[in-house]
Amino acid sequence: MKATIYGTLICPDCVELKEWLGAHPEKIGWTWVDITESTQNLKDFLAVRDKSHVFDDVRAAGNIGIPCFVMENGQVVLDAEQACTMLDTAQGE
């Protein structure tokens, strides 16, 4: 299984995650999308954020909701540890 990860390098949690992913390339399949790199990247993230109920509490709290993992099967996960475990487990199958 692979994931698209939405984040930005101005977010400390995203920076930490990206560094971990870079140090463990064998762990999971992933594509990084920096939402501050282009308007299109931001639009793509907002399309996910606006359609997923996973973000209800995030939006209500006035937060952004990154890093955000969108799994190959369309599942959206905001917890990095949970997402990495899911991806690592899927690769072992």
Coordinates of N, CA and C in Angstrom, one line a residue:
M1 N 0.9 -1.2 0.0 CA 0.0 0.0 0.0 C 0.9 1.2 0.0
K2 N 0.4 2.3 -0.7 CA 1.1 3.5 -0.7 C 0.2 4.6 -0.2
A3 N 0.8 5.8 0.1 CA 0.1 6.9 0.6 C 0.6 8.2 0.0
T4 N -0.3 9.1 -0.2 CA 0.0 10.5 -0.5 C 0.0 11.2 0.8
I5 N 1.0 11.9 1.1 CA 1.1 12.7 2.4 C 1.1 14.2 2.1
Y6 N 0.1 14.8 2.6 CA 0.0 16.3 2.4 C 0.6 16.9 3.7
G7 N 1.5 17.9 3.5 CA 2.1 18.6 4.6 C 2.8 19.8 4.0
T8 N 3.6 20.4 4.9 CA 4.4 21.6 4.5 C 5.7 21.7 5.4
L9 N 6.7 22.2 4.9 CA 8.0 22.3 5.7 C 8.0 23.5 6.6
I10 N 6.9 24.2 6.7 CA 6.7 25.2 7.8 C 5.9 24.7 9.0
C11 N 5.6 23.4 8.9 CA 4.9 22.8 10.0 C 5.9 21.8 10.7
P12 N 6.1 22.1 12.0 CA 7.1 21.2 12.8 C 6.8 19.7 12.7
D13 N 5.5 19.4 12.9 CA 5.1 18.0 12.8 C 5.4 17.3 11.4
C14 N 5.2 18.1 10.4 CA 5.4 17.6 9.0 C 6.9 17.5 8.8
V15 N 7.7 18.4 9.3 CA 9.2 18.3 9.1 C 9.7 17.1 9.8
E16 N 9.2 16.8 11.0 CA 9.7 15.6 11.8 C 9.3 14.4 11.0
L17 N 8.1 14.3 10.5 CA 7.6 13.2 9.8 C 8.4 13.0 8.5
K18 N 8.6 14.0 7.7 CA 9.4 13.9 6.5 C 10.8 13.4 6.7
E19 N 11.4 13.9 7.8 CA 12.8 13.5 8.2 C 12.8 12.0 8.5
W20 N 11.8 11.5 9.3 CA 11.7 10.1 9.6 C 11.5 9.3 8.3
L21 N 10.6 9.7 7.5 CA 10.3 9.0 6.2 C 11.6 8.9 5.4
G22 N 12.3 10.0 5.3 CA 13.6 10.0 4.5 C 14.6 9.1 5.1
A23 N 14.6 8.9 6.4 CA 15.6 8.0 7.1 C 15.1 6.5 7.0
H24 N 13.9 6.3 6.6 CA 13.4 4.9 6.5 C 12.6 4.7 5.2
P25 N 13.3 4.8 4.1 CA 12.6 4.7 2.8 C 12.1 3.3 2.5
E26 N 12.7 2.3 3.2 CA 12.2 1.0 3.0 C 10.9 0.7 3.7
K27 N 10.5 1.5 4.6 CA 9.4 1.2 5.5 C 8.1 1.3 4.7
I28 N 7.8 2.4 4.0 CA 6.5 2.5 3.4 C 6.6 3.2 2.0
G29 N 5.6 3.0 1.2 CA 5.6 3.7 -0.1 C 4.8 5.0 0.1
W30 N 5.4 6.1 -0.3 CA 4.8 7.4 0.0 C 5.2 8.5 -1.1
T31 N 4.3 9.4 -1.3 CA 4.5 10.6 -2.1 C 4.2 11.8 -1.3
W32 N 5.2 12.7 -1.2 CA 5.0 13.9 -0.4 C 4.5 15.0 -1.3
V33 N 3.4 15.7 -0.8 CA 2.8 16.9 -1.5 C 2.9 18.0 -0.5
D34 N 3.8 19.0 -0.9 CA 3.9 20.2 0.0 C 2.8 21.2 -0.4
I35 N 1.9 21.4 0.5 CA 0.7 22.3 0.2 C 1.0 23.7 0.0
T36 N 2.2 24.1 0.4 CA 2.6 25.5 0.2 C 3.5 25.7 -1.0
E37 N 3.8 24.7 -1.7 CA 4.7 24.7 -2.9 C 3.9 25.3 -4.1
S38 N 2.6 25.0 -4.2 CA 1.9 25.5 -5.3 C 0.4 25.7 -5.0
T39 N -0.3 26.5 -5.7 CA -1.7 26.7 -5.5 C -2.4 25.3 -5.8
Q40 N -2.0 24.6 -6.8 CA -2.6 23.4 -7.1 C -2.5 22.3 -6.0
N41 N -1.3 22.3 -5.4 CA -1.1 21.4 -4.2 C -2.1 21.7 -3.1
L42 N -2.2 23.0 -2.8 CA -3.2 23.5 -1.8 C -4.6 23.1 -2.1
K43 N -5.0 23.3 -3.4 CA -6.3 23.0 -3.8 C -6.6 21.5 -3.7
D44 N -5.6 20.7 -4.1 CA -5.7 19.2 -3.9 C -6.0 18.8 -2.5
F45 N -5.2 19.4 -1.6 CA -5.4 19.1 -0.1 C -6.7 19.6 0.4
L46 N -7.1 20.8 0.0 CA -8.4 21.3 0.4 C -9.6 20.5 -0.1
A47 N -9.4 19.9 -1.3 CA -10.5 19.0 -1.8 C -10.6 17.8 -0.9
V48 N -9.5 17.3 -0.4 CA -9.6 16.1 0.5 C -10.2 16.6 1.8
R49 N -9.7 17.7 2.3 CA -10.1 18.2 3.7 C -11.6 18.5 3.7
D50 N -12.1 19.1 2.6 CA -13.4 19.6 2.6 C -14.4 18.4 2.5
K51 N -14.0 17.3 2.0 CA -14.9 16.1 1.7 C -14.8 15.1 2.8
S52 N -13.8 15.1 3.6 CA -13.6 14.0 4.6 C -14.1 14.4 6.0
H53 N -14.9 13.5 6.6 CA -15.4 13.7 8.0 C -14.3 13.6 9.0
V54 N -13.2 13.0 8.6 CA -12.0 12.9 9.5 C -11.6 14.3 10.0
F55 N -11.8 15.3 9.2 CA -11.4 16.6 9.5 C -12.4 17.4 10.3
D56 N -13.5 16.9 10.6 CA -14.6 17.6 11.3 C -14.1 18.3 12.5
D57 N -13.4 17.6 13.4 CA -12.9 18.1 14.7 C -11.8 19.1 14.4
V58 N -11.0 18.8 13.4 CA -9.8 19.7 13.0 C -10.3 21.0 12.6
R59 N -11.3 21.0 11.7 CA -11.9 22.3 11.2 C -12.6 23.0 12.3
A60 N -13.3 22.3 13.2 CA -14.0 23.0 14.3 C -13.0 23.7 15.3
A61 N -11.8 23.1 15.4 CA -10.8 23.7 16.3 C -10.0 24.8 15.6
G62 N -10.3 25.0 14.3 CA -9.5 26.0 13.6 C -8.1 25.6 13.1
N63 N -7.9 24.3 13.1 CA -6.6 23.7 12.7 C -6.6 23.4 11.2
I64 N -5.4 23.0 10.7 CA -5.3 22.7 9.3 C -5.5 21.2 9.0
G65 N -4.9 20.3 9.8 CA -5.0 18.9 9.6 C -3.9 18.3 8.8
I66 N -2.7 18.8 9.1 CA -1.5 18.2 8.4 C -0.5 17.7 9.5
P67 N 0.3 16.7 9.3 CA 0.3 15.9 8.1 C -1.0 15.1 7.9
C68 N -1.3 14.9 6.6 CA -2.5 14.1 6.3 C -2.1 13.0 5.3
F69 N -2.5 11.8 5.6 CA -2.2 10.6 4.8 C -3.4 10.2 4.0
V70 N -3.3 10.1 2.7 CA -4.4 9.6 1.9 C -3.9 8.3 1.3
M71 N -4.5 7.2 1.8 CA -4.1 5.9 1.4 C -4.5 5.5 0.0
E72 N -3.9 4.6 -0.5 CA -4.2 4.1 -1.9 C -5.7 3.8 -2.1
N73 N -6.3 3.3 -1.0 CA -7.7 2.9 -1.1 C -8.7 4.1 -0.8
G74 N -8.1 5.3 -0.6 CA -8.9 6.5 -0.4 C -9.1 6.8 1.1
Q75 N -8.7 6.0 2.0 CA -8.9 6.2 3.4 C -8.0 7.4 3.8
V76 N -8.5 8.3 4.6 CA -7.8 9.5 5.1 C -7.4 9.3 6.6
V77 N -6.1 9.4 6.9 CA -5.6 9.2 8.3 C -4.8 10.4 8.7
L78 N -5.1 11.0 9.9 CA -4.4 12.1 10.4 C -3.3 11.8 11.4
D79 N -3.4 10.6 11.9 CA -2.4 10.1 12.9 C -1.2 9.5 12.2
A80 N -0.1 10.1 12.3 CA 1.1 9.6 11.5 C 1.5 8.2 12.0
E81 N 1.5 7.9 13.3 CA 1.9 6.6 13.7 C 0.9 5.5 13.2
Q82 N -0.4 5.8 13.3 CA -1.4 4.9 12.8 C -1.2 4.6 11.3
A83 N -1.0 5.7 10.5 CA -0.8 5.6 9.1 C 0.5 4.8 8.7
C84 N 1.6 5.1 9.4 CA 2.8 4.3 9.1 C 2.7 2.9 9.5
T85 N 2.0 2.6 10.6 CA 1.7 1.2 10.9 C 0.9 0.5 9.9
M86 N -0.2 1.2 9.4 CA -1.0 0.6 8.4 C -0.2 0.3 7.1
L87 N 0.6 1.2 6.7 CA 1.4 1.1 5.5 C 2.5 0.0 5.6
D88 N 3.1 0.0 6.8 CA 4.2 -1.0 7.0 C 3.5 -2.4 7.1
T89 N 2.4 -2.5 7.7 CA 1.7 -3.8 7.7 C 1.3 -4.3 6.3
A90 N 0.8 -3.4 5.6 CA 0.3 -3.7 4.2 C 1.5 -4.2 3.3
Q91 N 2.7 -3.6 3.5 CA 3.8 -4.0 2.7 C 4.3 -5.4 3.1
G92 N 4.0 -5.8 4.3 CA 4.4 -7.1 4.7 C 3.5 -8.2 4.2
E93 N 2.4 -7.9 3.7 CA 1.4 -8.9 3.2 C 1.8 -9.4 1.8

